[in-house]
Rosetta silent file (secondary structure, phi, psi, omega in degrees, C-alpha in Angstrom):
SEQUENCE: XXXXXXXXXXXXXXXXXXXXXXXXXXXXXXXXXXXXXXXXXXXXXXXXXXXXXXXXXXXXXXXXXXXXXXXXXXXXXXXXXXXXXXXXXXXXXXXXXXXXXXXXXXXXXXXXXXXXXXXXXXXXXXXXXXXXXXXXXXXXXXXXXXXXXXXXXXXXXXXXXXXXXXXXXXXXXXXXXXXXXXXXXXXXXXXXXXXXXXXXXXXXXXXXXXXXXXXXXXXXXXXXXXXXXXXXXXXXXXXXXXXXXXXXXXXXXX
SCORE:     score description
SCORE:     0.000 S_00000001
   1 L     0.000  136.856  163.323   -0.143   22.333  -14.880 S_00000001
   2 L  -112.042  152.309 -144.771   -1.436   19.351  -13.400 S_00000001
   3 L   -86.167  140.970 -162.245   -0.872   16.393  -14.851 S_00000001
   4 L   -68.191  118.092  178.417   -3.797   13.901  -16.140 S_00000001
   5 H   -61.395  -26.225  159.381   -3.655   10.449  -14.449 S_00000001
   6 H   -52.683  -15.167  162.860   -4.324    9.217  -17.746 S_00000001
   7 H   -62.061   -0.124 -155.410   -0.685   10.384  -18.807 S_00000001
   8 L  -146.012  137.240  164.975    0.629    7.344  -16.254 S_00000001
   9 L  -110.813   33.829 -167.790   -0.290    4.099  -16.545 S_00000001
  10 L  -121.283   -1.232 -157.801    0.787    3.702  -12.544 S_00000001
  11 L  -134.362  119.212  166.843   -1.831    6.077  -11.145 S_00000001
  12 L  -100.376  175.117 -155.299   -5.910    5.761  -11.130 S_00000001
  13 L  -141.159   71.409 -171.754   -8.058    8.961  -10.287 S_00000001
  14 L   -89.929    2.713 -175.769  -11.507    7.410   -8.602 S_00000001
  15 L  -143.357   65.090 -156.099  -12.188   10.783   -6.919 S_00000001
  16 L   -67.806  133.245  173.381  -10.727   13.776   -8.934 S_00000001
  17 L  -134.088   50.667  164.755  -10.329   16.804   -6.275 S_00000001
  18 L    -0.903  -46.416 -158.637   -9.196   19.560   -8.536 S_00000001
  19 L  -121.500   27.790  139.929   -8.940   21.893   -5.297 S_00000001
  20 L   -35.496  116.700 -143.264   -7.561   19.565   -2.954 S_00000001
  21 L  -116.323  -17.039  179.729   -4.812   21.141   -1.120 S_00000001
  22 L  -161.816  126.159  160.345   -3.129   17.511   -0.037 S_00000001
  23 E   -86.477  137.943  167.927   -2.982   13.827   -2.254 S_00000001
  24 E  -110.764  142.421 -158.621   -3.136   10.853   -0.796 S_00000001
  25 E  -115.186   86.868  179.657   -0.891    8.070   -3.219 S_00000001
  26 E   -75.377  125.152  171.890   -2.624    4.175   -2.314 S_00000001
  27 E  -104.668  108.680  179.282   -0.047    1.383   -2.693 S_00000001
  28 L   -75.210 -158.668 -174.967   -2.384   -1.878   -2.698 S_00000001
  29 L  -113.136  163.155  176.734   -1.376   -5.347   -1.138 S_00000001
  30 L   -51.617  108.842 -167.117   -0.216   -8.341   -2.618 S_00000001
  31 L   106.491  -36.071  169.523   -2.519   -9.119   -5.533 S_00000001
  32 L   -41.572  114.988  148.524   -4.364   -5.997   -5.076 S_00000001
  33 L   -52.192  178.308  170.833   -5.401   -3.365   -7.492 S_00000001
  34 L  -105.809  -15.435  174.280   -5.918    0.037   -7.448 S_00000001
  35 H   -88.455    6.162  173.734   -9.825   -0.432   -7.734 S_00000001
  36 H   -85.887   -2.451  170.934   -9.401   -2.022   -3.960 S_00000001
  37 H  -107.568   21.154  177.129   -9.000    2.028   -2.854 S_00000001
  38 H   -44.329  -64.948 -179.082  -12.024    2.683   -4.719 S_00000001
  39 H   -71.890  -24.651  174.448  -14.245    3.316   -1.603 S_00000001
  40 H   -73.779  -63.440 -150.694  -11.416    5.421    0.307 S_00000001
  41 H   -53.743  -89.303 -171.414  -11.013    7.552   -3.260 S_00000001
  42 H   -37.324   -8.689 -175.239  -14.825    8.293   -3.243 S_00000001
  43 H  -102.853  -47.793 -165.323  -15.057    9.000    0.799 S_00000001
  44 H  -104.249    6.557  164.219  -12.287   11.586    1.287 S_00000001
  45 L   -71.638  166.116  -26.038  -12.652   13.644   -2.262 S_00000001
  46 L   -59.824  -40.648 -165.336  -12.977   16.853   -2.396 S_00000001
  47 L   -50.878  -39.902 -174.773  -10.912   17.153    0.306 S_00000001
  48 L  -139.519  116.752 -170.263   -8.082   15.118   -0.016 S_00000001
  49 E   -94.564  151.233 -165.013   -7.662   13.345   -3.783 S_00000001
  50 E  -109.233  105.025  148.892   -6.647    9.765   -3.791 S_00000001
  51 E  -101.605  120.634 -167.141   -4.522    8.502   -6.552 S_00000001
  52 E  -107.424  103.598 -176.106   -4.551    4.556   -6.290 S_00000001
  53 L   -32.533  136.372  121.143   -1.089    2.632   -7.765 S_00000001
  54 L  -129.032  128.579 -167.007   -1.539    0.038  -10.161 S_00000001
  55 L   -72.029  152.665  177.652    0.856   -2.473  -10.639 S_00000001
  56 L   -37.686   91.923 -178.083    1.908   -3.979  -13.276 S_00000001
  57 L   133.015 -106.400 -103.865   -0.033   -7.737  -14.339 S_00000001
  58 L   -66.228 -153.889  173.762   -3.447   -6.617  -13.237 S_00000001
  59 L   -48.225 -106.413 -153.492   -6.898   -5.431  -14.777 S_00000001
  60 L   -83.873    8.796  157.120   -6.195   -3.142  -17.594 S_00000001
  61 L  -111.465   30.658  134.224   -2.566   -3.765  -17.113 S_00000001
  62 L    10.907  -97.083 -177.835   -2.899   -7.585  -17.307 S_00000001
  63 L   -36.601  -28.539  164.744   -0.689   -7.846  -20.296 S_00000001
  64 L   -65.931  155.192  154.681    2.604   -6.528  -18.559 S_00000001
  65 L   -77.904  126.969 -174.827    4.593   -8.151  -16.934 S_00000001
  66 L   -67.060  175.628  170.910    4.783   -8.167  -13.066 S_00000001
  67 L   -84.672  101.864 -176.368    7.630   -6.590  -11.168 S_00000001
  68 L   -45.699  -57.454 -174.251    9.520   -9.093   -9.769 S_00000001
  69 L  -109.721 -178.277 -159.202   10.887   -7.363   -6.534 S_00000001
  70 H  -102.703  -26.932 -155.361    9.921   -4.387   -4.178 S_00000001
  71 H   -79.688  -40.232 -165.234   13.234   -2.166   -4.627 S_00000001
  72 H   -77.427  -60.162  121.846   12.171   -2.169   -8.638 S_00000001
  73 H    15.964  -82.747 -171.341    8.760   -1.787   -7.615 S_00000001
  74 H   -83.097  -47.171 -174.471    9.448    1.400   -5.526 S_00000001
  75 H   -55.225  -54.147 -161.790   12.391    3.249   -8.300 S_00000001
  76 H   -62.680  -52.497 -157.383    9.776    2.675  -11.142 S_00000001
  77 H   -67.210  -25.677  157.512    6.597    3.920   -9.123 S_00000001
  78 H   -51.763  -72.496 -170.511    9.169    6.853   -7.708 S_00000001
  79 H   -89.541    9.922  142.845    9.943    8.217  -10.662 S_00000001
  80 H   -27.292  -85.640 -177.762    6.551    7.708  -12.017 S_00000001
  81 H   -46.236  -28.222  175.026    5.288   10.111   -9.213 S_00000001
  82 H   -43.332  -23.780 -167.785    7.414   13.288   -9.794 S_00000001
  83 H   -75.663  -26.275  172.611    4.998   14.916  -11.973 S_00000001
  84 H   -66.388  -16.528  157.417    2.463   14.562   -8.908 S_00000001
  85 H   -45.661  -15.415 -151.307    4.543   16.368   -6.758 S_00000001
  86 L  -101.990   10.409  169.647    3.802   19.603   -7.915 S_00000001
  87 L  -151.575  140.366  169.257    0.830   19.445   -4.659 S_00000001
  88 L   -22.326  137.525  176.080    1.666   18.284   -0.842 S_00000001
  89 E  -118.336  148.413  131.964    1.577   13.961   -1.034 S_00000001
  90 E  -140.115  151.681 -176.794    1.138   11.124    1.456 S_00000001
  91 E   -90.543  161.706 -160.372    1.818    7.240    0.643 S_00000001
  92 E  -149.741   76.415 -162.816   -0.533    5.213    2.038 S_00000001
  93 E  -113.503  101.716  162.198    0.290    1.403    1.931 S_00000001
  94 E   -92.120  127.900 -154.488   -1.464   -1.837    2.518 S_00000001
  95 L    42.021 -100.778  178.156    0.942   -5.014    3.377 S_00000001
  96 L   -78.392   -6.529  168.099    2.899   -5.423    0.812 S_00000001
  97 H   -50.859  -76.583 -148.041    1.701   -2.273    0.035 S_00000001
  98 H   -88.608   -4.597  171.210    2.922   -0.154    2.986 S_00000001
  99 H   -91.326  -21.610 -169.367    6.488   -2.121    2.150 S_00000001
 100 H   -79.731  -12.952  179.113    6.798   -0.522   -1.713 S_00000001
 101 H   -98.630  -14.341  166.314    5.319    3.120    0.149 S_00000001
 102 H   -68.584  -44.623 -170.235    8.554    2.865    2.681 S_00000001
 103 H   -93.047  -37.707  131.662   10.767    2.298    0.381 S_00000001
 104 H   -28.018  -76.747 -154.916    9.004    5.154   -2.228 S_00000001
 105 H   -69.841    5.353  157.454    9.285    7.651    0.577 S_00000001
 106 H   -44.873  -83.800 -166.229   12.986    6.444    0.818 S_00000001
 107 H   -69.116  -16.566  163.761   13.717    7.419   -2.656 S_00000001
 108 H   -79.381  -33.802  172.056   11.412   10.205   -2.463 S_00000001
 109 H   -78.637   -9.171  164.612   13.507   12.003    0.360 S_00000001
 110 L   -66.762  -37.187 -164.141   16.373   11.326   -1.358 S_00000001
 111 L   -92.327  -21.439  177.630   15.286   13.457   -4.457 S_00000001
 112 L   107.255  -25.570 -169.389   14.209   16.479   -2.039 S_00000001
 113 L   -83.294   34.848 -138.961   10.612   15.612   -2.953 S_00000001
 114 L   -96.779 -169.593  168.559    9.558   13.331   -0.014 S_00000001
 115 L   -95.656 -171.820 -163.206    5.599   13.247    1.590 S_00000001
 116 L   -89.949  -60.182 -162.602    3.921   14.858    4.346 S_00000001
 117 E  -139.019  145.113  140.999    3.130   11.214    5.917 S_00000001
 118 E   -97.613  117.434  170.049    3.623    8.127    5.625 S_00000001
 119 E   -90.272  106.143  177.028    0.444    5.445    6.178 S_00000001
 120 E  -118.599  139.843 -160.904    1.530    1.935    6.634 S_00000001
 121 E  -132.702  129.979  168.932   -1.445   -0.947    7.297 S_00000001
 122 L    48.739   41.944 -166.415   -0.844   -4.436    8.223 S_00000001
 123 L  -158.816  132.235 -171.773    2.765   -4.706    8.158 S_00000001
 124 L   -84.657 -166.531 -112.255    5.470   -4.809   10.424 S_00000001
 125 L  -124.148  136.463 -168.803    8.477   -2.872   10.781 S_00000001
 126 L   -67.533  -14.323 -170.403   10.778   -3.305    7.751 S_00000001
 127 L   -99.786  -10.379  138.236   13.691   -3.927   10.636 S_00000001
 128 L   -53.823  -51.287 -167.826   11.303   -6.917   11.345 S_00000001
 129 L   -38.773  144.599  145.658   11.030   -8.242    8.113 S_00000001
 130 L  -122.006   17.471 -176.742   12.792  -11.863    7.735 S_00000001
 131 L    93.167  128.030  174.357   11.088  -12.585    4.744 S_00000001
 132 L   -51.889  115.578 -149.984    7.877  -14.529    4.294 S_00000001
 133 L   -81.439  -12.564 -148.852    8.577  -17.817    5.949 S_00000001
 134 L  -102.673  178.949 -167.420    5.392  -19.715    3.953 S_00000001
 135 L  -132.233  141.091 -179.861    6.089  -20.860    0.332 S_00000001
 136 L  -144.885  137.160 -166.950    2.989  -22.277   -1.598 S_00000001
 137 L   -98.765  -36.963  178.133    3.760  -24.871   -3.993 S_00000001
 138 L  -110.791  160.901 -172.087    0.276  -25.055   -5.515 S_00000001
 139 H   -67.984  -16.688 -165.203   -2.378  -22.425   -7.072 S_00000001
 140 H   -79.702  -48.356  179.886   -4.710  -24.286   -3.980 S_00000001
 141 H   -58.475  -24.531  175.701   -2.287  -23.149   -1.229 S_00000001
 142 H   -60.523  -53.800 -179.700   -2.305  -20.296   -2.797 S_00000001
 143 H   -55.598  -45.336  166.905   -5.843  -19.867   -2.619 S_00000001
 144 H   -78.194   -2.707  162.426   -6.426  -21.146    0.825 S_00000001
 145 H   -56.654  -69.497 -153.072   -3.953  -18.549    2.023 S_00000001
 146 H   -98.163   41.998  129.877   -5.790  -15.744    0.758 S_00000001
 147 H   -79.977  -71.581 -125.464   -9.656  -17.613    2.332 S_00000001
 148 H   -75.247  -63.937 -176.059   -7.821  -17.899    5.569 S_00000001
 149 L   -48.001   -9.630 -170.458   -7.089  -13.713    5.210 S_00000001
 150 L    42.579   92.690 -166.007  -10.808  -13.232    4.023 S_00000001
 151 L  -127.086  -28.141 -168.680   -8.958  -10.755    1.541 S_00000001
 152 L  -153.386  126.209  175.949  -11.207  -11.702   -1.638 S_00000001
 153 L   -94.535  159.815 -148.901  -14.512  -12.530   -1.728 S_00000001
 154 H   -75.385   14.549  175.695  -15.451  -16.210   -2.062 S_00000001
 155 H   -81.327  -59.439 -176.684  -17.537  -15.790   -5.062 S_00000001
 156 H   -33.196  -49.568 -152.717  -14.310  -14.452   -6.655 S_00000001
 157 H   -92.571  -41.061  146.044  -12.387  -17.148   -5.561 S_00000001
 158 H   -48.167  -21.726  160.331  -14.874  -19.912   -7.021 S_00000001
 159 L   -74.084  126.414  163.019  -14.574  -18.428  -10.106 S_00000001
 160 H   -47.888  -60.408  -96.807  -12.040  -20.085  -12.544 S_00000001
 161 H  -128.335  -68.068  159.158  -11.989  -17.719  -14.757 S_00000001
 162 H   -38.632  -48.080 -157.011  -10.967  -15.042  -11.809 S_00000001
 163 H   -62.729  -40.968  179.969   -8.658  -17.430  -10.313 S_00000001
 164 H   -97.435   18.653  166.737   -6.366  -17.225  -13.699 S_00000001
 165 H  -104.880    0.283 -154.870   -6.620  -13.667  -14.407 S_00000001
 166 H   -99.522  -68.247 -171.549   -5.535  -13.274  -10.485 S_00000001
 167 L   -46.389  -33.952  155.915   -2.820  -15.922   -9.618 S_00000001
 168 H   -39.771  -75.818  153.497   -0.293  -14.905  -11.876 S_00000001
 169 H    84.769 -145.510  150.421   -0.149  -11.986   -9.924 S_00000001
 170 H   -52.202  -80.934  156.614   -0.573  -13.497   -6.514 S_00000001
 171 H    -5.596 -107.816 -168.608    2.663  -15.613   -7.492 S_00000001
 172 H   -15.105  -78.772 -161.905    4.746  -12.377   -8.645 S_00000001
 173 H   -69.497    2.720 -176.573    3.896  -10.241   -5.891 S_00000001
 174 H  -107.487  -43.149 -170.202    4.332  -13.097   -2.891 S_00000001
 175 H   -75.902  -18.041  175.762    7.738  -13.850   -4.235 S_00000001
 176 L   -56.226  -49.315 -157.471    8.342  -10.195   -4.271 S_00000001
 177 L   -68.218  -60.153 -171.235    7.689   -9.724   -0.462 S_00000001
 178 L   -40.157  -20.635  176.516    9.423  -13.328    0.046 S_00000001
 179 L   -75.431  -55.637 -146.476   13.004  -11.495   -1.456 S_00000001
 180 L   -59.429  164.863 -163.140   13.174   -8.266    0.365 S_00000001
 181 L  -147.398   89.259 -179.566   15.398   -7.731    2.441 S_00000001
 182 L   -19.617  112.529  159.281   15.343   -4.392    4.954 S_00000001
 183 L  -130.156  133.149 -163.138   18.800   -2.574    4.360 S_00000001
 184 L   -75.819  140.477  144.602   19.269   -0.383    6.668 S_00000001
 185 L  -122.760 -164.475  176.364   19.530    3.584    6.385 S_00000001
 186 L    -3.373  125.340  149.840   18.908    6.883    7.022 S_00000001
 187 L   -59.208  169.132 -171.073   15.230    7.462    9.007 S_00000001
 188 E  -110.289  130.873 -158.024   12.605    8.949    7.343 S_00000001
 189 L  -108.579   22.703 -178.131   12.010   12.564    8.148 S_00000001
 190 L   -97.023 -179.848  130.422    8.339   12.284    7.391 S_00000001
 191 E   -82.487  153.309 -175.515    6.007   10.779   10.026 S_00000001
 192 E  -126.001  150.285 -142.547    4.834    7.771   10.082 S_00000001
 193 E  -134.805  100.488  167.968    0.940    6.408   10.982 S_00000001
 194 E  -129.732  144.873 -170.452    0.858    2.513   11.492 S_00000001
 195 E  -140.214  140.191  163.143   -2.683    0.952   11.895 S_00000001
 196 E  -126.312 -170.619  167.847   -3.317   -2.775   12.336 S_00000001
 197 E  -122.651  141.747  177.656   -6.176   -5.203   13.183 S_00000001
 198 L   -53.132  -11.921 -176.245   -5.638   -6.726   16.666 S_00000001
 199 L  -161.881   68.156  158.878   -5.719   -9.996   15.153 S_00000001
 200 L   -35.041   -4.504  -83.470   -3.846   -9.753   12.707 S_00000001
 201 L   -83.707   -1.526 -159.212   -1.790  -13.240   11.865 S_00000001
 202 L   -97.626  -21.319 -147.048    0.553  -11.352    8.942 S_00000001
 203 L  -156.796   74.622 -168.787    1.162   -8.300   11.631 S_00000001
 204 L   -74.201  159.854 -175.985    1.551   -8.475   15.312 S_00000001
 205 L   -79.484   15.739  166.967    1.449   -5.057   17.072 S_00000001
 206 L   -78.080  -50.403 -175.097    4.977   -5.471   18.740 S_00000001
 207 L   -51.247  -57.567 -167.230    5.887   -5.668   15.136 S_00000001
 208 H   -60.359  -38.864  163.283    3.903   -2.854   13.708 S_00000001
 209 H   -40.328  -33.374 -163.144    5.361   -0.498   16.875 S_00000001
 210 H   -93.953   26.891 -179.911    8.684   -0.649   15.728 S_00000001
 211 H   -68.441  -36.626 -121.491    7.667    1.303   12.785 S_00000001
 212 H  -100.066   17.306  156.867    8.427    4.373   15.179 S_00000001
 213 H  -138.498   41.922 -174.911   12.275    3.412   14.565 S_00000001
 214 L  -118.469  -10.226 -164.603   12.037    3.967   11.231 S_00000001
 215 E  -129.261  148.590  119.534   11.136    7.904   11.396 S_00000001
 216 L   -77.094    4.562 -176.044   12.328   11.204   12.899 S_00000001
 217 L   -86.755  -22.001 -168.338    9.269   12.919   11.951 S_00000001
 218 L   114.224  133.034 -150.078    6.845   11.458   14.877 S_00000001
 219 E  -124.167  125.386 -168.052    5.012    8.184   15.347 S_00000001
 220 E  -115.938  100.380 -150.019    1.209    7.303   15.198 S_00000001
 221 E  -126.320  121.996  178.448    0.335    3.683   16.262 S_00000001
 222 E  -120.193  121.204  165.326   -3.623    2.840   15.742 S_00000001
 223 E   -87.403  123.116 -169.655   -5.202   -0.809   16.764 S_00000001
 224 E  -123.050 -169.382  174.054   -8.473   -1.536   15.248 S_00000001
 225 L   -68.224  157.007  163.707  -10.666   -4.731   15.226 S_00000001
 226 L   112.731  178.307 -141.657  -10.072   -7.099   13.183 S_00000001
 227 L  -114.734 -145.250 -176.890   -7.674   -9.455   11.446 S_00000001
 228 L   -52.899  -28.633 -164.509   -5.098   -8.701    7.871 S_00000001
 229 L  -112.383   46.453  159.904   -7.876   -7.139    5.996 S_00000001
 230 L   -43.779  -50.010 -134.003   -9.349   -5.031    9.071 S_00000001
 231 H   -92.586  -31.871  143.188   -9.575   -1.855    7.296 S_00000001
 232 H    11.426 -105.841 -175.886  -12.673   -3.402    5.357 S_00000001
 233 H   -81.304    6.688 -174.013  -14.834   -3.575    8.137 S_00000001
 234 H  -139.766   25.439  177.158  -13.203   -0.388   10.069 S_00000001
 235 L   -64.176    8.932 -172.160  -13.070    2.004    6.869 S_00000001
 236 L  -101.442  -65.413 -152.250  -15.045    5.148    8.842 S_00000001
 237 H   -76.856    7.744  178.661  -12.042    4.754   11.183 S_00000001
 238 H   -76.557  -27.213 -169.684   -9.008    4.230    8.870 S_00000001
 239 H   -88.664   27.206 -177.731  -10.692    7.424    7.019 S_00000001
 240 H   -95.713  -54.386 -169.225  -10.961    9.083   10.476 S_00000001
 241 H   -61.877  -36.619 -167.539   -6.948    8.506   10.862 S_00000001
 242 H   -97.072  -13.262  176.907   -5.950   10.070    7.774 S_00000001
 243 H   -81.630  -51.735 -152.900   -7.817   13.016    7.843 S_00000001
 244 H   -67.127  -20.746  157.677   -6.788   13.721   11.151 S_00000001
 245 H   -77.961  -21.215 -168.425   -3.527   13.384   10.704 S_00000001
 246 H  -104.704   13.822  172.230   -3.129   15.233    7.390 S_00000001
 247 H   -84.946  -19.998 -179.740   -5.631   18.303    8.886 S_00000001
 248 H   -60.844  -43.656 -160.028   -2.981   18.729   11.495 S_00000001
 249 L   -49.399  163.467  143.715    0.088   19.413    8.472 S_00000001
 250 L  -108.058   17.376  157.605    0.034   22.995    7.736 S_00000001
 251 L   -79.065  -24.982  169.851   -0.207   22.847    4.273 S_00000001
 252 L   -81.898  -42.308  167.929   -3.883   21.661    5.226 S_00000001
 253 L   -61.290  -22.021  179.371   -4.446   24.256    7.499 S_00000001
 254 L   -82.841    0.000    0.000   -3.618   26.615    5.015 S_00000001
């Protein structure tokens, strides 16, 4: 039987595709929701259904507490997903996003269960990572961080009232990325898809290349226009990239 995203309080459903033959599983970015895949969910149903994570501290899960780190992050949101398993997956990950879907399809290939693909966006190579060098001492650095990414829009970000259902968060999830720490194993026997914007400042593309020594499955590297939050303004051709890679599997072909 498959199982009701309402049974999970880690999974949203914004495009139900009953007869979808391959899920795609959206990890958002630091601060991000699951109603930021909204527009993906609704573009690639029927064909390919979109479940979009949401983390802990946000809209209707506000009242939790976030998840301090990414490794904690990825185990709960792992074993979350088994019941979803029961049809062909790919993770799909923006920023901090695409580091909690690396680290999922870790722990997913470990279990026997892993995905067809991995999609990682705006993030370099976990054998890059040093850790997030900036620190923001105040909610305003906070804020002019995520202006300078154009990330949010600036109506949002004038509101008070946003700014403290948001910031918490913001916080949580910056301090998250600011821990991890790569350690290395095994490749990933999945392929992997990394798409950036050329101008980029979080994610240059020497970084985002060296995803391809992170896999044995086969390496996709796409540049589009545009800075961290590219996929925005270039959202015919990130949804170009994903079909075309997951019409190639042959669980799609079938």
């Amino acid at each position: 039987m498959t199982p009701n995203p309402g049974d999970s309080p880690w999974f949203r459903n914004y495009g139900p595709a009953p007869d979808a033959c391959v899920r795609l599983v959206c990890l958002p970015h630091a601060g991000g929701s699951a109603s930021f895949y909204f527009p993906l969910a609704r573009a690639l149903s029927p064909k390919i259904e979109v479940l979009a994570v949401q983390y802990p501290g946000r809209q209707d899960r506000h009242a939790e507490p976030c998840v301090q780190n990414i490794e904690d992050m990825a185990d709960r949101i792992a074993e979350a997903l088994g019941p979803w398993t029961d049809r062909p997956y790919a993770l799909f990950g923006h920023s901090m996003g695409a580091m909690v879907g690396f680290e999922v399809a870790r722990r997913m290939e470990a279990s026997g269960k892993g995905p067809l693909e991995l999609f990682v966006s705006g993030r370099q190579a976990p054998s890059r990572d040093r850790g997030e060098q900036w620190h923001p001492r105040t909610d305003e650095e906070v804020v002019a961080e995520i202006r300078a990414l154009e990330g949010t829009g600036e109506s949002l970000l004038d509101d008070p009232e946003v700014l403290r259902m948001i910031l918490p968060a913001l916080r949580a999830d910056y301090g998250a990325v600011q821990r991890y720490r790569y350690r290395p194993g095994p490749a990933l026997e999945c392929p992997v898809t990394a798409i950036t914007g050329d101008r980029d400042p979080k994610a240059t593309v020497d970084a985002v290349r060296a995803w391809q020594d992170h896999t044995r499955g086969g390496f996709c590297l796409r540049v589009l226009p545009g800075g961290h939050f590219y996929l925005v303004g270039e959202q015919d051709e990130v949804l170009r990239t994903v079909r075309d890679r997951l019409a190639g599997t042959p669980v799609a072909a079938r």
